[in-house]
Each structure stands twice: as structure tokens, then as C-alpha cells.
Amino acid sequence: MAINSFIPELWSARLLDALEKAHVAGNIVNRDYEGEIKQCGASVRINMIGDITVSDYMRGSEISDPEELSTTDATLEISQAKYFNFQIDDVDAAQAAGDLMDKAMQRSAYALNDVADAYILETIASDVSEDNVIGADSPVALTADNVYSYIVQLRLILDKNNVPHEGRSIVLPPEVYALLLQDSRFTGAGTMGEETSRSGFIGRIAGFDIYESNNCYGDGETYYVTAQVPSACSYAEQVLETSAYRPEKRFADAVKGLHVYGAKVTDPTRIAALVCTVE
């Protein structure tokens, strides 16, 4: 690729598109407040309306004065900034089959996604309401015999909190999903999916869209399985800049890009979590 053929706007759009396809956590959060992010350190103000009172009506009587609505402000900080910066030697580019730069850009997108995905899932797991966590004091030892029942318990927590059924999702590490595949209540119910339009989507169970991710929060032995709806957590991202340049002392094309983002749990009661190990 000659340097004079580089179009920054085109490459930025291509990078964002690749990020969107690769996201797992990006499918389970609210993106309504994304808007225009100009720089790292910017913030998005979120205004949330409180509860509204419902009163009895008696025919022929006056109703009460209109209720003054209460609002709560939350600030979504764009606190994360990650970049990539790579070069492709002219000789390598000449010898490569196909567009080496295009492949490198795709790899950059997946690398950025991997970091952002882990950040979102950690934010969700860290800010869930304490009353909605199973196994907080002592992680639950999951087996093929009990994994389904614990997923149902996560559903019960959301049901008791009046969390909407629409958009419910659950994110499982591969180790937990492997246990679930041994339960005929899942494999025999026709709920397994081969859909590829949503990255990581693998089927439905107990009213949840199931996503599989290697980025579930945990230390490699203990995992957080989270169940949530998009309105529980907001996320915003932007690729601020993508630039092509010729390194002064190299015969190479180089590209660098800056990705900024932030996530915030706006309603921790709309998340349920299971702290677990896998036997």
C-alpha cells in the first residue's frame, strides 16, 4: 500500500467495524450515550428518572397535585485510552500475498477489542449489587449436575428485582459452558445456536441469551458469571485518530491509532453474579 493512498476516515471506519463484530461484552451493554467522544478524559452525563407514584382514583374526587420527578445524575467517564502502532516493511509488503496492511488492521482491531471486552466484563462484575451475588463469601464449585440450577438462581434474582425479561444475557467462560453442554436440559431443548451475527452468542437458556467469553472476570481459577440487561451498564467508545506515516529511518509503511472508551454500571440491581470454580 502506497502511503499516498491512505485515507484516514476510511481506515477509522474499518477499524470500528471490526471492533463491533468482535465484541462480546459490547452486545450486552447500553450504547445509547456513545455520541461524539473528542478525547480521553471526556465524560458523558446520564440523567436517570426516579420512581413514579401510582395512586388510587375515586370517581368525582380531585386528584393530587402533579408529582415532581426526581432525577439522579451519573457520569460515564471516558477513562481508558489504548493505542496501536505498527509498521510493515516494503520488502515484506511486496512479498506478501494479498493486502498485508488490511490484515494487520484487522489484527489491531481484535487486539483492542480483547482489552476493551475484559474491561467491560470486569466493570459489570465489580459493580453488581452485593445482594445479587451468589458465592461472594465462598465460591460455588460448579459441576455438570448443578450448573443449570445455578443459572436458574441467577434468573430468580433478576425476577425478584423486577428486571425486564427483554434483552437478558449471561456470559460464561468456556469452562462453565463445557459443563452446560453435558446437561440434556440445555442440549436437548433446542436452545443451542450457531448464529454468527453476534460474536460469542451460543444459544439461549432460562430466558438468557448465552455468550461465551475468555474475558470473564476472574483469576483463572475463580470466575464471575454475570447475568444482566443492557440498561444495567453503559459503554461508549471511539477511535479518535488513525494515522499513516513513513518512519524516517525505515523503508516501511506505518499506522498508529488511538481507541478511547469507558463503562459505568448505572443500575447494579439489574445484574446478578455467580462467583464460582469449575470441578
PDB file of C-alpha atoms in Angstrom:
ATOM      1  CA  MET A   1       0.000   0.000   0.000  1.00  0.00           C
ATOM      2  CA  ALA A   2       1.473   3.318  -1.050  1.00  0.00           C
ATOM      3  CA  ILE A   3       1.381   5.980   1.629  1.00  0.00           C
ATOM      4  CA  ASN A   4      -0.403   8.436  -0.645  1.00  0.00           C
ATOM      5  CA  SER A   5      -3.365   6.068  -0.969  1.00  0.00           C
ATOM      6  CA  PHE A   6      -4.108   6.065   2.763  1.00  0.00           C
ATOM      7  CA  ILE A   7      -7.464   7.657   3.681  1.00  0.00           C
ATOM      8  CA  PRO A   8      -7.701   8.185   7.482  1.00  0.00           C
ATOM      9  CA  GLU A   9     -11.514   8.368   7.542  1.00  0.00           C
ATOM     10  CA  LEU A  10     -11.848   5.095   5.645  1.00  0.00           C
ATOM     11  CA  TRP A  11      -9.421   3.220   7.896  1.00  0.00           C
ATOM     12  CA  SER A  12     -11.017   4.557  11.070  1.00  0.00           C
ATOM     13  CA  ALA A  13     -14.414   3.317   9.938  1.00  0.00           C
ATOM     14  CA  ARG A  14     -12.984  -0.081   9.009  1.00  0.00           C
ATOM     15  CA  LEU A  15     -11.354  -0.424  12.402  1.00  0.00           C
ATOM     16  CA  LEU A  16     -14.561   0.414  14.267  1.00  0.00           C
ATOM     17  CA  ASP A  17     -16.484  -2.082  12.169  1.00  0.00           C
ATOM     18  CA  ALA A  18     -14.040  -4.837  13.088  1.00  0.00           C
ATOM     19  CA  LEU A  19     -14.299  -3.932  16.771  1.00  0.00           C
ATOM     20  CA  GLU A  20     -18.089  -4.123  16.625  1.00  0.00           C
ATOM     21  CA  LYS A  21     -18.043  -7.605  15.109  1.00  0.00           C
ATOM     22  CA  ALA A  22     -15.540  -8.889  17.670  1.00  0.00           C
ATOM     23  CA  HIS A  23     -17.212  -7.559  20.801  1.00  0.00           C
ATOM     24  CA  VAL A  24     -18.861  -9.972  23.213  1.00  0.00           C
ATOM     25  CA  ALA A  25     -19.396  -7.542  26.079  1.00  0.00           C
ATOM     26  CA  GLY A  26     -20.390  -4.839  23.602  1.00  0.00           C
ATOM     27  CA  ASN A  27     -23.549  -6.847  22.855  1.00  0.00           C
ATOM     28  CA  ILE A  28     -24.814  -6.837  26.444  1.00  0.00           C
ATOM     29  CA  VAL A  29     -24.455  -3.172  27.422  1.00  0.00           C
ATOM     30  CA  ASN A  30     -26.206   0.071  26.612  1.00  0.00           C
ATOM     31  CA  ARG A  31     -24.554   2.145  23.844  1.00  0.00           C
ATOM     32  CA  ASP A  32     -27.118   4.990  23.729  1.00  0.00           C
ATOM     33  CA  TYR A  33     -24.794   7.570  25.268  1.00  0.00           C
ATOM     34  CA  GLU A  34     -21.877   6.976  22.933  1.00  0.00           C
ATOM     35  CA  GLY A  35     -22.234  10.177  20.920  1.00  0.00           C
ATOM     36  CA  GLU A  36     -19.124  12.076  19.958  1.00  0.00           C
ATOM     37  CA  ILE A  37     -16.097  11.441  22.153  1.00  0.00           C
ATOM     38  CA  LYS A  38     -13.431  14.001  21.401  1.00  0.00           C
ATOM     39  CA  GLN A  39     -10.658  12.984  23.759  1.00  0.00           C
ATOM     40  CA  CYS A  40      -9.735  10.703  26.607  1.00  0.00           C
ATOM     41  CA  GLY A  41     -10.902  12.256  29.850  1.00  0.00           C
ATOM     42  CA  ALA A  42     -14.210  13.395  28.389  1.00  0.00           C
ATOM     43  CA  SER A  43     -17.380  12.314  30.159  1.00  0.00           C
ATOM     44  CA  VAL A  44     -20.986  11.535  29.328  1.00  0.00           C
ATOM     45  CA  ARG A  45     -23.675  12.774  31.729  1.00  0.00           C
ATOM     46  CA  ILE A  46     -26.513  10.298  32.267  1.00  0.00           C
ATOM     47  CA  ASN A  47     -29.758  11.585  33.788  1.00  0.00           C
ATOM     48  CA  MET A  48     -31.936   8.873  35.346  1.00  0.00           C
ATOM     49  CA  ILE A  49     -35.565   9.388  36.427  1.00  0.00           C
ATOM     50  CA  GLY A  50     -36.644   8.032  39.795  1.00  0.00           C
ATOM     51  CA  ASP A  51     -39.793   6.061  40.652  1.00  0.00           C
ATOM     52  CA  ILE A  52     -43.245   7.442  39.863  1.00  0.00           C
ATOM     53  CA  THR A  53     -46.066   7.082  42.403  1.00  0.00           C
ATOM     54  CA  VAL A  54     -49.325   5.389  41.393  1.00  0.00           C
ATOM     55  CA  SER A  55     -52.368   6.446  43.452  1.00  0.00           C
ATOM     56  CA  ASP A  56     -55.997   5.328  43.765  1.00  0.00           C
ATOM     57  CA  TYR A  57     -58.599   7.287  41.816  1.00  0.00           C
ATOM     58  CA  MET A  58     -62.069   7.855  43.203  1.00  0.00           C
ATOM     59  CA  ARG A  59     -64.829   8.996  40.883  1.00  0.00           C
ATOM     60  CA  GLY A  60     -65.892  12.582  41.469  1.00  0.00           C
ATOM     61  CA  SER A  61     -62.853  13.463  43.610  1.00  0.00           C
ATOM     62  CA  GLU A  62     -59.879  15.633  42.799  1.00  0.00           C
ATOM     63  CA  ILE A  63     -56.534  14.068  42.099  1.00  0.00           C
ATOM     64  CA  SER A  64     -53.408  15.185  43.914  1.00  0.00           C
ATOM     65  CA  ASP A  65     -51.036  17.847  42.630  1.00  0.00           C
ATOM     66  CA  PRO A  66     -48.599  16.629  39.971  1.00  0.00           C
ATOM     67  CA  GLU A  67     -45.624  14.829  41.411  1.00  0.00           C
ATOM     68  CA  GLU A  68     -42.261  16.468  40.972  1.00  0.00           C
ATOM     69  CA  LEU A  69     -39.994  13.898  39.402  1.00  0.00           C
ATOM     70  CA  SER A  70     -36.650  13.196  40.992  1.00  0.00           C
ATOM     71  CA  THR A  71     -33.563  12.604  38.891  1.00  0.00           C
ATOM     72  CA  THR A  72     -30.177  11.110  39.612  1.00  0.00           C
ATOM     73  CA  ASP A  73     -27.063  12.115  37.725  1.00  0.00           C
ATOM     74  CA  ALA A  74     -24.420   9.576  36.778  1.00  0.00           C
ATOM     75  CA  THR A  75     -21.233  10.324  34.896  1.00  0.00           C
ATOM     76  CA  LEU A  76     -19.734   7.932  32.404  1.00  0.00           C
ATOM     77  CA  GLU A  77     -16.039   8.750  32.320  1.00  0.00           C
ATOM     78  CA  ILE A  78     -14.089   8.042  29.147  1.00  0.00           C
ATOM     79  CA  SER A  79     -11.151   6.887  31.225  1.00  0.00           C
ATOM     80  CA  GLN A  80      -9.449   4.283  29.046  1.00  0.00           C
ATOM     81  CA  ALA A  81      -7.036   5.081  26.199  1.00  0.00           C
ATOM     82  CA  LYS A  82      -5.269   2.372  24.206  1.00  0.00           C
ATOM     83  CA  TYR A  83      -3.211   2.641  21.049  1.00  0.00           C
ATOM     84  CA  PHE A  84      -1.533   0.519  18.406  1.00  0.00           C
ATOM     85  CA  ASN A  85       1.487   1.440  16.318  1.00  0.00           C
ATOM     86  CA  PHE A  86       2.923  -0.988  13.761  1.00  0.00           C
ATOM     87  CA  GLN A  87       4.957  -0.935  10.569  1.00  0.00           C
ATOM     88  CA  ILE A  88       5.153  -3.140   7.503  1.00  0.00           C
ATOM     89  CA  ASP A  89       8.476  -3.281   5.716  1.00  0.00           C
ATOM     90  CA  ASP A  90       8.287  -2.546   1.983  1.00  0.00           C
ATOM     91  CA  VAL A  91      10.015  -5.835   1.202  1.00  0.00           C
ATOM     92  CA  ASP A  92       7.536  -7.807   3.314  1.00  0.00           C
ATOM     93  CA  ALA A  93       4.624  -5.993   1.677  1.00  0.00           C
ATOM     94  CA  ALA A  94       5.964  -6.775  -1.785  1.00  0.00           C
ATOM     95  CA  GLN A  95       6.392 -10.469  -0.967  1.00  0.00           C
ATOM     96  CA  ALA A  96       3.076 -10.928   0.859  1.00  0.00           C
ATOM     97  CA  ALA A  97       0.069 -12.458  -0.882  1.00  0.00           C
ATOM     98  CA  GLY A  98      -2.951 -10.189  -0.543  1.00  0.00           C
ATOM     99  CA  ASP A  99      -3.292  -6.928   1.321  1.00  0.00           C
ATOM    100  CA  LEU A 100      -0.958  -7.243   4.291  1.00  0.00           C
ATOM    101  CA  MET A 101      -1.956  -3.842   5.668  1.00  0.00           C
ATOM    102  CA  ASP A 102      -5.636  -4.757   5.704  1.00  0.00           C
ATOM    103  CA  LYS A 103      -4.900  -7.950   7.655  1.00  0.00           C
ATOM    104  CA  ALA A 104      -2.735  -6.038  10.098  1.00  0.00           C
ATOM    105  CA  MET A 105      -5.549  -3.545  10.694  1.00  0.00           C
ATOM    106  CA  GLN A 106      -7.940  -6.389  11.431  1.00  0.00           C
ATOM    107  CA  ARG A 107      -5.483  -7.841  13.930  1.00  0.00           C
ATOM    108  CA  SER A 108      -5.171  -4.434  15.562  1.00  0.00           C
ATOM    109  CA  ALA A 109      -8.938  -4.271  15.934  1.00  0.00           C
ATOM    110  CA  TYR A 110      -9.111  -7.685  17.579  1.00  0.00           C
ATOM    111  CA  ALA A 111      -6.269  -6.786  19.936  1.00  0.00           C
ATOM    112  CA  LEU A 112      -8.023  -3.581  21.009  1.00  0.00           C
ATOM    113  CA  ASN A 113     -11.272  -5.481  21.386  1.00  0.00           C
ATOM    114  CA  ASP A 114      -9.721  -8.074  23.668  1.00  0.00           C
ATOM    115  CA  VAL A 115      -8.649  -5.388  26.124  1.00  0.00           C
ATOM    116  CA  ALA A 116     -11.949  -3.471  25.956  1.00  0.00           C
ATOM    117  CA  ASP A 117     -14.022  -6.630  26.352  1.00  0.00           C
ATOM    118  CA  ALA A 118     -12.192  -7.622  29.536  1.00  0.00           C
ATOM    119  CA  TYR A 119     -12.621  -4.076  30.869  1.00  0.00           C
ATOM    120  CA  ILE A 120     -16.405  -4.105  30.338  1.00  0.00           C
ATOM    121  CA  LEU A 121     -16.880  -7.525  31.947  1.00  0.00           C
ATOM    122  CA  GLU A 122     -14.723  -6.528  34.906  1.00  0.00           C
ATOM    123  CA  THR A 123     -16.779  -3.342  35.360  1.00  0.00           C
ATOM    124  CA  ILE A 124     -20.035  -5.316  35.376  1.00  0.00           C
ATOM    125  CA  ALA A 125     -18.729  -7.958  37.800  1.00  0.00           C
ATOM    126  CA  SER A 126     -17.143  -5.416  40.144  1.00  0.00           C
ATOM    127  CA  ASP A 127     -20.168  -3.134  40.497  1.00  0.00           C
ATOM    128  CA  VAL A 128     -23.019  -5.639  40.848  1.00  0.00           C
ATOM    129  CA  SER A 129     -25.223  -5.133  43.921  1.00  0.00           C
ATOM    130  CA  GLU A 130     -23.898  -7.193  46.846  1.00  0.00           C
ATOM    131  CA  ASP A 131     -27.356  -8.684  47.420  1.00  0.00           C
ATOM    132  CA  ASN A 132     -27.313 -10.089  43.902  1.00  0.00           C
ATOM    133  CA  VAL A 133     -24.113 -12.145  44.221  1.00  0.00           C
ATOM    134  CA  ILE A 134     -24.110 -15.903  44.766  1.00  0.00           C
ATOM    135  CA  GLY A 135     -20.894 -17.325  46.234  1.00  0.00           C
ATOM    136  CA  ALA A 136     -19.395 -13.993  47.330  1.00  0.00           C
ATOM    137  CA  ASP A 137     -18.010 -15.416  50.586  1.00  0.00           C
ATOM    138  CA  SER A 138     -17.189 -18.872  49.267  1.00  0.00           C
ATOM    139  CA  PRO A 139     -17.085 -19.570  45.516  1.00  0.00           C
ATOM    140  CA  VAL A 140     -19.549 -22.184  44.302  1.00  0.00           C
ATOM    141  CA  ALA A 141     -17.992 -25.371  42.909  1.00  0.00           C
ATOM    142  CA  LEU A 142     -19.803 -25.871  39.619  1.00  0.00           C
ATOM    143  CA  THR A 143     -20.334 -29.325  38.137  1.00  0.00           C
ATOM    144  CA  ALA A 144     -22.295 -30.673  35.197  1.00  0.00           C
ATOM    145  CA  ASP A 145     -25.019 -31.657  37.679  1.00  0.00           C
ATOM    146  CA  ASN A 146     -25.555 -28.243  39.293  1.00  0.00           C
ATOM    147  CA  VAL A 147     -24.617 -25.623  36.671  1.00  0.00           C
ATOM    148  CA  TYR A 148     -28.135 -25.398  35.233  1.00  0.00           C
ATOM    149  CA  SER A 149     -29.729 -24.880  38.644  1.00  0.00           C
ATOM    150  CA  TYR A 150     -27.370 -22.004  39.458  1.00  0.00           C
ATOM    151  CA  ILE A 151     -28.236 -20.290  36.185  1.00  0.00           C
ATOM    152  CA  VAL A 152     -31.883 -20.569  37.210  1.00  0.00           C
ATOM    153  CA  GLN A 153     -30.988 -18.965  40.557  1.00  0.00           C
ATOM    154  CA  LEU A 154     -29.476 -16.008  38.679  1.00  0.00           C
ATOM    155  CA  ARG A 155     -32.738 -15.689  36.780  1.00  0.00           C
ATOM    156  CA  LEU A 156     -34.654 -15.733  40.076  1.00  0.00           C
ATOM    157  CA  ILE A 157     -32.568 -12.845  41.429  1.00  0.00           C
ATOM    158  CA  LEU A 158     -33.407 -10.720  38.385  1.00  0.00           C
ATOM    159  CA  ASP A 159     -37.081 -11.723  38.559  1.00  0.00           C
ATOM    160  CA  LYS A 160     -37.338 -10.669  42.202  1.00  0.00           C
ATOM    161  CA  ASN A 161     -35.806  -7.294  41.302  1.00  0.00           C
ATOM    162  CA  ASN A 162     -38.415  -6.777  38.549  1.00  0.00           C
ATOM    163  CA  VAL A 163     -35.684  -6.678  35.905  1.00  0.00           C
ATOM    164  CA  PRO A 164     -37.183  -6.700  32.379  1.00  0.00           C
ATOM    165  CA  HIS A 165     -37.083 -10.033  30.571  1.00  0.00           C
ATOM    166  CA  GLU A 166     -36.232  -8.444  27.245  1.00  0.00           C
ATOM    167  CA  GLY A 167     -32.510  -8.329  26.493  1.00  0.00           C
ATOM    168  CA  ARG A 168     -31.391 -10.588  29.331  1.00  0.00           C
ATOM    169  CA  SER A 169     -27.980 -12.141  28.760  1.00  0.00           C
ATOM    170  CA  ILE A 170     -25.486 -14.306  30.596  1.00  0.00           C
ATOM    171  CA  VAL A 171     -21.746 -14.518  29.932  1.00  0.00           C
ATOM    172  CA  LEU A 172     -19.941 -17.806  30.593  1.00  0.00           C
ATOM    173  CA  PRO A 173     -16.255 -18.704  30.479  1.00  0.00           C
ATOM    174  CA  PRO A 174     -15.501 -21.750  28.279  1.00  0.00           C
ATOM    175  CA  GLU A 175     -15.019 -23.931  31.364  1.00  0.00           C
ATOM    176  CA  VAL A 176     -18.589 -23.281  32.549  1.00  0.00           C
ATOM    177  CA  TYR A 177     -20.041 -23.645  29.063  1.00  0.00           C
ATOM    178  CA  ALA A 178     -18.339 -27.053  28.788  1.00  0.00           C
ATOM    179  CA  LEU A 179     -20.241 -28.156  31.901  1.00  0.00           C
ATOM    180  CA  LEU A 180     -23.509 -26.874  30.492  1.00  0.00           C
ATOM    181  CA  LEU A 181     -23.004 -28.902  27.313  1.00  0.00           C
ATOM    182  CA  GLN A 182     -23.207 -32.024  29.482  1.00  0.00           C
ATOM    183  CA  ASP A 183     -26.732 -31.178  30.672  1.00  0.00           C
ATOM    184  CA  SER A 184     -29.554 -32.529  28.497  1.00  0.00           C
ATOM    185  CA  ARG A 185     -31.866 -29.771  29.742  1.00  0.00           C
ATOM    186  CA  PHE A 186     -29.753 -27.435  27.630  1.00  0.00           C
ATOM    187  CA  THR A 187     -28.568 -29.621  24.759  1.00  0.00           C
ATOM    188  CA  GLY A 188     -31.910 -31.360  24.322  1.00  0.00           C
ATOM    189  CA  ALA A 189     -34.097 -28.258  24.435  1.00  0.00           C
ATOM    190  CA  GLY A 190     -33.187 -26.925  21.016  1.00  0.00           C
ATOM    191  CA  THR A 191     -31.704 -23.786  22.551  1.00  0.00           C
ATOM    192  CA  MET A 192     -28.173 -24.134  21.198  1.00  0.00           C
ATOM    193  CA  GLY A 193     -27.362 -21.644  18.495  1.00  0.00           C
ATOM    194  CA  GLU A 194     -24.975 -21.394  15.584  1.00  0.00           C
ATOM    195  CA  GLU A 195     -25.709 -17.717  14.977  1.00  0.00           C
ATOM    196  CA  THR A 196     -22.641 -15.744  13.959  1.00  0.00           C
ATOM    197  CA  SER A 197     -24.083 -12.244  13.633  1.00  0.00           C
ATOM    198  CA  ARG A 198     -23.372 -11.641  17.316  1.00  0.00           C
ATOM    199  CA  SER A 199     -19.866 -12.564  18.322  1.00  0.00           C
ATOM    200  CA  GLY A 200     -19.794 -15.102  21.154  1.00  0.00           C
ATOM    201  CA  PHE A 201     -23.532 -15.907  21.021  1.00  0.00           C
ATOM    202  CA  ILE A 202     -24.077 -19.628  21.557  1.00  0.00           C
ATOM    203  CA  GLY A 203     -27.762 -20.122  22.371  1.00  0.00           C
ATOM    204  CA  ARG A 204     -30.447 -19.474  24.979  1.00  0.00           C
ATOM    205  CA  ILE A 205     -31.154 -20.833  28.438  1.00  0.00           C
ATOM    206  CA  ALA A 206     -33.670 -19.915  31.148  1.00  0.00           C
ATOM    207  CA  GLY A 207     -34.609 -16.739  29.293  1.00  0.00           C
ATOM    208  CA  PHE A 208     -30.995 -15.618  28.755  1.00  0.00           C
ATOM    209  CA  ASP A 209     -29.035 -15.102  25.560  1.00  0.00           C
ATOM    210  CA  ILE A 210     -25.814 -17.010  26.276  1.00  0.00           C
ATOM    211  CA  TYR A 211     -22.439 -15.568  25.360  1.00  0.00           C
ATOM    212  CA  GLU A 212     -19.112 -17.352  25.741  1.00  0.00           C
ATOM    213  CA  SER A 213     -16.006 -15.326  26.506  1.00  0.00           C
ATOM    214  CA  ASN A 214     -12.436 -15.927  27.588  1.00  0.00           C
ATOM    215  CA  ASN A 215     -12.535 -12.477  29.173  1.00  0.00           C
ATOM    216  CA  CYS A 216     -14.912 -13.247  32.054  1.00  0.00           C
ATOM    217  CA  TYR A 217     -13.654 -11.544  35.191  1.00  0.00           C
ATOM    218  CA  GLY A 218     -11.631 -13.812  37.460  1.00  0.00           C
ATOM    219  CA  ASP A 219      -8.167 -15.061  38.291  1.00  0.00           C
ATOM    220  CA  GLY A 220      -8.091 -18.182  36.121  1.00  0.00           C
ATOM    221  CA  GLU A 221      -9.416 -20.416  38.909  1.00  0.00           C
ATOM    222  CA  THR A 222     -12.345 -18.383  40.181  1.00  0.00           C
ATOM    223  CA  TYR A 223     -14.770 -16.887  37.650  1.00  0.00           C
ATOM    224  CA  TYR A 224     -17.596 -14.375  37.708  1.00  0.00           C
ATOM    225  CA  VAL A 225     -20.607 -15.472  35.670  1.00  0.00           C
ATOM    226  CA  THR A 226     -22.819 -12.428  35.213  1.00  0.00           C
ATOM    227  CA  ALA A 227     -26.429 -12.117  34.088  1.00  0.00           C
ATOM    228  CA  GLN A 228     -27.702  -8.673  33.092  1.00  0.00           C
ATOM    229  CA  VAL A 229     -29.784  -6.463  30.827  1.00  0.00           C
ATOM    230  CA  PRO A 230     -28.297  -3.682  28.649  1.00  0.00           C
ATOM    231  CA  SER A 231     -29.737  -0.904  30.825  1.00  0.00           C
ATOM    232  CA  ALA A 232     -27.570  -2.074  33.747  1.00  0.00           C
ATOM    233  CA  CYS A 233     -24.317  -0.805  32.230  1.00  0.00           C
ATOM    234  CA  SER A 234     -23.459   1.892  29.703  1.00  0.00           C
ATOM    235  CA  TYR A 235     -20.447   1.841  27.412  1.00  0.00           C
ATOM    236  CA  ALA A 236     -19.038   4.389  24.982  1.00  0.00           C
ATOM    237  CA  GLU A 237     -16.049   4.136  22.660  1.00  0.00           C
ATOM    238  CA  GLN A 238     -14.417   5.950  19.781  1.00  0.00           C
ATOM    239  CA  VAL A 239     -11.371   5.628  17.568  1.00  0.00           C
ATOM    240  CA  LEU A 240     -10.117   9.185  17.832  1.00  0.00           C
ATOM    241  CA  GLU A 241      -7.329   9.023  15.319  1.00  0.00           C
ATOM    242  CA  THR A 242      -5.782   6.704  12.782  1.00  0.00           C
ATOM    243  CA  SER A 243      -2.656   7.967  11.041  1.00  0.00           C
ATOM    244  CA  ALA A 244      -0.330   6.565   8.373  1.00  0.00           C
ATOM    245  CA  TYR A 245       3.283   7.631   8.141  1.00  0.00           C
ATOM    246  CA  ARG A 246       6.698   6.665   6.787  1.00  0.00           C
ATOM    247  CA  PRO A 247       9.241   6.078   9.581  1.00  0.00           C
ATOM    248  CA  GLU A 248      12.199   8.304   8.830  1.00  0.00           C
ATOM    249  CA  LYS A 249      14.850   5.600   9.092  1.00  0.00           C
ATOM    250  CA  ARG A 250      12.886   2.697   7.596  1.00  0.00           C
ATOM    251  CA  PHE A 251      11.575   1.638   4.198  1.00  0.00           C
ATOM    252  CA  ALA A 252       8.156   0.841   5.590  1.00  0.00           C
ATOM    253  CA  ASP A 253       4.580   1.981   5.912  1.00  0.00           C
ATOM    254  CA  ALA A 254       3.417   2.518   9.496  1.00  0.00           C
ATOM    255  CA  VAL A 255      -0.011   3.047  11.024  1.00  0.00           C
ATOM    256  CA  LYS A 256      -0.982   4.174  14.513  1.00  0.00           C
ATOM    257  CA  GLY A 257      -4.400   4.537  16.090  1.00  0.00           C
ATOM    258  CA  LEU A 258      -5.956   5.690  19.366  1.00  0.00           C
ATOM    259  CA  HIS A 259      -9.002   3.992  20.903  1.00  0.00           C
ATOM    260  CA  VAL A 260     -10.750   5.613  23.908  1.00  0.00           C
ATOM    261  CA  TYR A 261     -13.666   4.249  25.895  1.00  0.00           C
ATOM    262  CA  GLY A 262     -15.371   3.973  29.257  1.00  0.00           C
ATOM    263  CA  ALA A 263     -18.047   1.910  31.004  1.00  0.00           C
ATOM    264  CA  LYS A 264     -20.262   2.502  34.027  1.00  0.00           C
ATOM    265  CA  VAL A 265     -22.834   0.395  35.850  1.00  0.00           C
ATOM    266  CA  THR A 266     -25.887   2.645  36.141  1.00  0.00           C
ATOM    267  CA  ASP A 267     -28.188   0.165  37.892  1.00  0.00           C
ATOM    268  CA  PRO A 268     -26.406  -2.572  39.888  1.00  0.00           C
ATOM    269  CA  THR A 269     -29.731  -4.222  40.807  1.00  0.00           C
ATOM    270  CA  ARG A 270     -30.140  -5.256  37.161  1.00  0.00           C
ATOM    271  CA  ILE A 271     -27.111  -7.536  37.369  1.00  0.00           C
ATOM    272  CA  ALA A 272     -26.797 -10.931  39.074  1.00  0.00           C
ATOM    273  CA  ALA A 273     -23.457 -12.666  39.542  1.00  0.00           C
ATOM    274  CA  LEU A 274     -22.217 -16.131  40.396  1.00  0.00           C
ATOM    275  CA  VAL A 275     -18.708 -16.463  41.834  1.00  0.00           C
ATOM    276  CA  CYS A 276     -17.591 -19.968  41.005  1.00  0.00           C
ATOM    277  CA  THR A 277     -14.899 -22.526  40.428  1.00  0.00           C
ATOM    278  CA  VAL A 278     -15.112 -25.432  37.980  1.00  0.00           C
ATOM    279  CA  GLU A 279     -14.588 -29.020  39.093  1.00  0.00           C
TER     280      GLU A 279
END
